[in-house]
PDB file of C-alpha atoms and ligand atoms in Angstrom:
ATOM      1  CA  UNK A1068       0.000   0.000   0.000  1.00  0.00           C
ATOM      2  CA  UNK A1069       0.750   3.709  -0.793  1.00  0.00           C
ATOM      3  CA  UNK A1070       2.252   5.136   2.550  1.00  0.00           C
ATOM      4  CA  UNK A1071       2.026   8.871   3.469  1.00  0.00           C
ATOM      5  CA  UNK A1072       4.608  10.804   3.294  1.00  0.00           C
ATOM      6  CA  UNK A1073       3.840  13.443   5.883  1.00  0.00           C
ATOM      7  CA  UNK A1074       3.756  10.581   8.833  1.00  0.00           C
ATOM      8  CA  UNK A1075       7.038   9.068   7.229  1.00  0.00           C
ATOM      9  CA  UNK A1076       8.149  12.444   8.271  1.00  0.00           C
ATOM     10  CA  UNK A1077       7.573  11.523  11.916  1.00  0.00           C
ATOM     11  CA  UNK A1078       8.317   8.077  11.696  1.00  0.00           C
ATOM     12  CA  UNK A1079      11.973   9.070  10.311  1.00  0.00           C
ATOM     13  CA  UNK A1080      12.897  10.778  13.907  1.00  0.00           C
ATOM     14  CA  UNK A1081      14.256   7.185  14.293  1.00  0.00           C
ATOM     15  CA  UNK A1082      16.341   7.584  12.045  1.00  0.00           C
ATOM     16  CA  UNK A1083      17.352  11.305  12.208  1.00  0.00           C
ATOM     17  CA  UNK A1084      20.006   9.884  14.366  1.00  0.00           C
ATOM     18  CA  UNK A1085      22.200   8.794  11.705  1.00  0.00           C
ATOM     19  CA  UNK A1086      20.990   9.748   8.611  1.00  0.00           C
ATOM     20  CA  UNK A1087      20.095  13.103   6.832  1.00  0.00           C
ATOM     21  CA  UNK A1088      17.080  12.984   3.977  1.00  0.00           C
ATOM     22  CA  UNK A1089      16.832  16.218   2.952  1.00  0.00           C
ATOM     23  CA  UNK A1090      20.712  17.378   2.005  1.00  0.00           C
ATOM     24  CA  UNK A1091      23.404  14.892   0.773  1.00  0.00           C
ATOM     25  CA  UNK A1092      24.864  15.248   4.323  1.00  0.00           C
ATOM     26  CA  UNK A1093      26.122  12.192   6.334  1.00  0.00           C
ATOM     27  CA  UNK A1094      25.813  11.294   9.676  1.00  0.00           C
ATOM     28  CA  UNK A1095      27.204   8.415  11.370  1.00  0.00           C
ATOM     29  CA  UNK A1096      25.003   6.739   8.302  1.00  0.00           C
ATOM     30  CA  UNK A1097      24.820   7.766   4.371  1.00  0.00           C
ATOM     31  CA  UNK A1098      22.641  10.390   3.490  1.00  0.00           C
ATOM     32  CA  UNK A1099      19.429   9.203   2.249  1.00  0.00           C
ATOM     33  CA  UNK A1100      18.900  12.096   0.141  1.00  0.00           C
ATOM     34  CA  UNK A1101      17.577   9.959  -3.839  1.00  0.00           C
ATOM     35  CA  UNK A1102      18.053   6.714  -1.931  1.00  0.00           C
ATOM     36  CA  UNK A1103      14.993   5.661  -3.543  1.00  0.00           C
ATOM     37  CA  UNK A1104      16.213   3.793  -6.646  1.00  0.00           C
ATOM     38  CA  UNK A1105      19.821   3.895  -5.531  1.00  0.00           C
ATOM     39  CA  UNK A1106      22.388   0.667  -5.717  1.00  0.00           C
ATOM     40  CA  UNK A1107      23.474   0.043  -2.056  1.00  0.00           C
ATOM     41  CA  UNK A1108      26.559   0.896  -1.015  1.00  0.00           C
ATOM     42  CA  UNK A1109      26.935   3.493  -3.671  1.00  0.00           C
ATOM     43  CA  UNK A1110      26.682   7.367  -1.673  1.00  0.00           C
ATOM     44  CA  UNK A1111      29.508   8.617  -3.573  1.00  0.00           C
ATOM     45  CA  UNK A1112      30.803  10.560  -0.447  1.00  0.00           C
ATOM     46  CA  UNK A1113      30.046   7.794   2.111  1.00  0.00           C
ATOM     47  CA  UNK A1114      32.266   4.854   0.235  1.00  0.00           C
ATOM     48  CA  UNK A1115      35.075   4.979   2.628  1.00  0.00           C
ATOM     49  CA  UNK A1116      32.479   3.792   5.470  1.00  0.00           C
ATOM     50  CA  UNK A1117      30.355   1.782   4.220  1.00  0.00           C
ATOM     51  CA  UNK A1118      30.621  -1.846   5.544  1.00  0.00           C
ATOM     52  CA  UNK A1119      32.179  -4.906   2.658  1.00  0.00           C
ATOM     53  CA  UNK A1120      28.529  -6.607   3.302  1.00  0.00           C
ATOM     54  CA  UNK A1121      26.770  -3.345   2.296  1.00  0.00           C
ATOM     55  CA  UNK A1122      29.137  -2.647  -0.689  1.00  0.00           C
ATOM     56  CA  UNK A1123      29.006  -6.306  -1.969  1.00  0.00           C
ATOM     57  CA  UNK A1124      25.131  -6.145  -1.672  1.00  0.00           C
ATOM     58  CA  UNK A1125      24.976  -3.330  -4.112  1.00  0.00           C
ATOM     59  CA  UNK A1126      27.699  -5.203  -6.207  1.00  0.00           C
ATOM     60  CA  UNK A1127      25.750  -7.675  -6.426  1.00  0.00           C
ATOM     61  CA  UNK A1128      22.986  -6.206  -7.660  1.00  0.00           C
ATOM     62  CA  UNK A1129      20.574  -5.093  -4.612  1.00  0.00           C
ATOM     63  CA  UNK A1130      19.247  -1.829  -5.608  1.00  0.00           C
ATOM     64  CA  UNK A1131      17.072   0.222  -3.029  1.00  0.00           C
ATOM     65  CA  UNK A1132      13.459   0.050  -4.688  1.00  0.00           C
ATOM     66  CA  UNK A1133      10.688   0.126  -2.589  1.00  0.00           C
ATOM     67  CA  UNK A1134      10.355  -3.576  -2.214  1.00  0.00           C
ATOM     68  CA  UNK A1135      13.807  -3.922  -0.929  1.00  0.00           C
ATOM     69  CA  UNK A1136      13.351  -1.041   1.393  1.00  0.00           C
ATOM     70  CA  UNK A1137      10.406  -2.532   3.163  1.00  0.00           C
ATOM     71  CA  UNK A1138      11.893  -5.387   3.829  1.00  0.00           C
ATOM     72  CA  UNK A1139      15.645  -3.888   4.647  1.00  0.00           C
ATOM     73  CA  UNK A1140      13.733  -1.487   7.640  1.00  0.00           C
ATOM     74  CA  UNK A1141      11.998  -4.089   8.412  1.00  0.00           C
ATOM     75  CA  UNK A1142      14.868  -6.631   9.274  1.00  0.00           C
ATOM     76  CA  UNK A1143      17.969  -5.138   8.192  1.00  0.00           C
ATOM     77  CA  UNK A1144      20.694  -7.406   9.691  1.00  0.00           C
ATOM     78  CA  UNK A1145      18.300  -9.971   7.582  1.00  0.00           C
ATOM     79  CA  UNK A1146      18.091  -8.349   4.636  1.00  0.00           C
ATOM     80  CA  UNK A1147      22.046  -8.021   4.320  1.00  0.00           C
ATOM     81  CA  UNK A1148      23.479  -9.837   6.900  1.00  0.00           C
ATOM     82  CA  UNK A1149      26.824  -8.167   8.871  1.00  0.00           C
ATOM     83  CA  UNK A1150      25.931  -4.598   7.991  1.00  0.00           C
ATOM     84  CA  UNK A1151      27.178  -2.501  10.293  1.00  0.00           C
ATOM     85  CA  UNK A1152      23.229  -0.168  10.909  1.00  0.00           C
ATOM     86  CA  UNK A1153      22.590  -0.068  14.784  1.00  0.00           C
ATOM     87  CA  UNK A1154      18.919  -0.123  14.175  1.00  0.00           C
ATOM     88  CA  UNK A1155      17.083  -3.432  15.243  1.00  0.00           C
ATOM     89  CA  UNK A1156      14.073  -2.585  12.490  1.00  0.00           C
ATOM     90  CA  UNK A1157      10.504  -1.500  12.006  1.00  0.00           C
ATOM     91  CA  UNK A1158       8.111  -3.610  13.108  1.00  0.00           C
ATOM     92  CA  UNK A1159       4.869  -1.042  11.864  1.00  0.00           C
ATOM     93  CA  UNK A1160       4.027  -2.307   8.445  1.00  0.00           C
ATOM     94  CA  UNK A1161       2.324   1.084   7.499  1.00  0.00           C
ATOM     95  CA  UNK A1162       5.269   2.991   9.281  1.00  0.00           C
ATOM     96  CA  UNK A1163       7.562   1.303   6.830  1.00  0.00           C
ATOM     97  CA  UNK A1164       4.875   2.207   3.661  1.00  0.00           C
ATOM     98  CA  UNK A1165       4.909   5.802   5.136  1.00  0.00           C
ATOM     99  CA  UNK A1166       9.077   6.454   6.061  1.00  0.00           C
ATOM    100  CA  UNK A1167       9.729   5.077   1.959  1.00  0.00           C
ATOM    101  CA  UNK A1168       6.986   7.815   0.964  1.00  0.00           C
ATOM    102  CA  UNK A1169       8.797  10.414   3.042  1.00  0.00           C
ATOM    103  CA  UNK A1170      12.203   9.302   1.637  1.00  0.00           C
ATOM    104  CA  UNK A1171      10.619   8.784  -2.110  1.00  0.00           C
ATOM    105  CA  UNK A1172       9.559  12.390  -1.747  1.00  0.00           C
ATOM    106  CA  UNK A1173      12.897  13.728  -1.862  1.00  0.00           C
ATOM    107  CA  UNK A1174      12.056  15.383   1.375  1.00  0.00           C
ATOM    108  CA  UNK A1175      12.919  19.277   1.701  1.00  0.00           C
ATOM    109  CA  UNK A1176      14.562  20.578   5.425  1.00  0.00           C
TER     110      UNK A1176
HETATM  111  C1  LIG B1104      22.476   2.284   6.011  1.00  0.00           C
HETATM  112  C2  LIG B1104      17.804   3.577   6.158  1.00  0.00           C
HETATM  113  C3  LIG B1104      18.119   4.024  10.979  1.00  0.00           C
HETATM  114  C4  LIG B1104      22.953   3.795  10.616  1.00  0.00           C
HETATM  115  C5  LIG B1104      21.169   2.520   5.639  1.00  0.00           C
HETATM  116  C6  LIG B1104      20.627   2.321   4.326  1.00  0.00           C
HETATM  117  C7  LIG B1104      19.326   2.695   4.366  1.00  0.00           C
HETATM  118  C8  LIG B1104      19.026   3.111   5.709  1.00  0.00           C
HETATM  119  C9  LIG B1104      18.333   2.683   3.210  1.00  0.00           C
HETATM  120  C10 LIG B1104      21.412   1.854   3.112  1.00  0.00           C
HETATM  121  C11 LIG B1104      21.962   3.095   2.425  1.00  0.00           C
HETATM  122  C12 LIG B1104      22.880   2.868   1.252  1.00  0.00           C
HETATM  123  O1  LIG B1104      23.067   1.730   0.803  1.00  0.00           O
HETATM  124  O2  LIG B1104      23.426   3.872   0.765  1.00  0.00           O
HETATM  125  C13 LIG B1104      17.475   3.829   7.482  1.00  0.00           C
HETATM  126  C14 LIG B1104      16.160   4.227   7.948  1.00  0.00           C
HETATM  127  C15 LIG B1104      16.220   4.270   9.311  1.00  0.00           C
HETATM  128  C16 LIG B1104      17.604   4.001   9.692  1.00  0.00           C
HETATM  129  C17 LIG B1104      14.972   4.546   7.036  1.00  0.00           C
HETATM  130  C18 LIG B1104      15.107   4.515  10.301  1.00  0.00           C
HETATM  131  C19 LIG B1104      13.896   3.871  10.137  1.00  0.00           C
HETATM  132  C20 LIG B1104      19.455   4.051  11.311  1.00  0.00           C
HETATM  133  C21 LIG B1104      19.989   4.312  12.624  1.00  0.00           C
HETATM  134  C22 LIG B1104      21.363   4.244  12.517  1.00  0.00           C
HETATM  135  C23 LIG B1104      21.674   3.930  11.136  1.00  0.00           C
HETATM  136  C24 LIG B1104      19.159   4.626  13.860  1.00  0.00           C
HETATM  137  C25 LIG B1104      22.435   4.449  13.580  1.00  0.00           C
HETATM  138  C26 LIG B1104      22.270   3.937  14.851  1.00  0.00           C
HETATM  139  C27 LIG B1104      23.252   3.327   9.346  1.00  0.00           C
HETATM  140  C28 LIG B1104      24.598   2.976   8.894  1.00  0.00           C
HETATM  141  C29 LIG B1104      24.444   2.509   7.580  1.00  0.00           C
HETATM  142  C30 LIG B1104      23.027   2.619   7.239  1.00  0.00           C
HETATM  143  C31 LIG B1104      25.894   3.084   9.689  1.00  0.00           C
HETATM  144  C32 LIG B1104      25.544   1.934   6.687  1.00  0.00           C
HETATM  145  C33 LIG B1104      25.528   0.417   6.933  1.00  0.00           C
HETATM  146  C34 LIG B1104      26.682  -0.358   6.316  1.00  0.00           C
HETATM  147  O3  LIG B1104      27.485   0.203   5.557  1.00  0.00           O
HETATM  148  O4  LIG B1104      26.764  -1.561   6.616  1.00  0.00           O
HETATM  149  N1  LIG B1104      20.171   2.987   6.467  1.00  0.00           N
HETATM  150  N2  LIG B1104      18.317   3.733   8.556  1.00  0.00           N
HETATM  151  N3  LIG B1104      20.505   3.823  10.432  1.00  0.00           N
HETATM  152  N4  LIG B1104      22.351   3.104   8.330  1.00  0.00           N
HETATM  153 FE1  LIG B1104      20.345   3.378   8.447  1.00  0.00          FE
END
């Protein structure tokens, strides 16, 4: 189902954290700014942190579309095992469908 962008917007203070949406900033995580259709692994100006499982996911073809999202937040040490995000998952099917609007959106500050 369609999320909703505007609630993504709240869901995403879990991730705020770590990652920036709206500016190709990064945190302690890539910025998510585009990630929506990008290879994993691939934030030009995060390569030197990413972890080898992340980069070999994206060389290996895994590329961040909305199915792949939903179930990456929703059990990411699953969904590319010995990745190095903190973040145990969402558990909220429609607060996954809503933080992929937000992000889809190519959010504004
Ligand atoms: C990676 C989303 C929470 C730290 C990623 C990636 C996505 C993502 C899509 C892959 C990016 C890429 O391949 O370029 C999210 C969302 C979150 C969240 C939507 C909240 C629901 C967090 C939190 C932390 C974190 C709370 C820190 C405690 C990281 C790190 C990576 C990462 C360090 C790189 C992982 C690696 O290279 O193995 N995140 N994240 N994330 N995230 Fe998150």
């Amino acid at each position: 189902a369609d999320g909703d962008a505007a609630l993504g917007k709240k869901v995403f203070n879990r991730c705020i954290a770590c990652h920036e949406a709206a500016t190709e900033r990064d945190k302690v995580g890539p910025h998510l700014l585009g990630v929506v259709g990008r290879t994993a692994g691939t934030a030009e100006s995060f390569l030197g942190h990413y972890s080898q499982a992340m980069k070999d996911a994206g060389a290996a073809g895994l590329v961040w579309d909305e199915a792949n999202l939903a179930v990456y937040l929703h059990a990411p040490k699953l969904k590319v095992p010995g990745n190095k995000m903190a973040f145990a998952g969402l558990s909220n099917d429609a607060d996954i469908a809503n933080v992929i609007a937000y992000l889809k959106a190519d959010p504004k500050p």
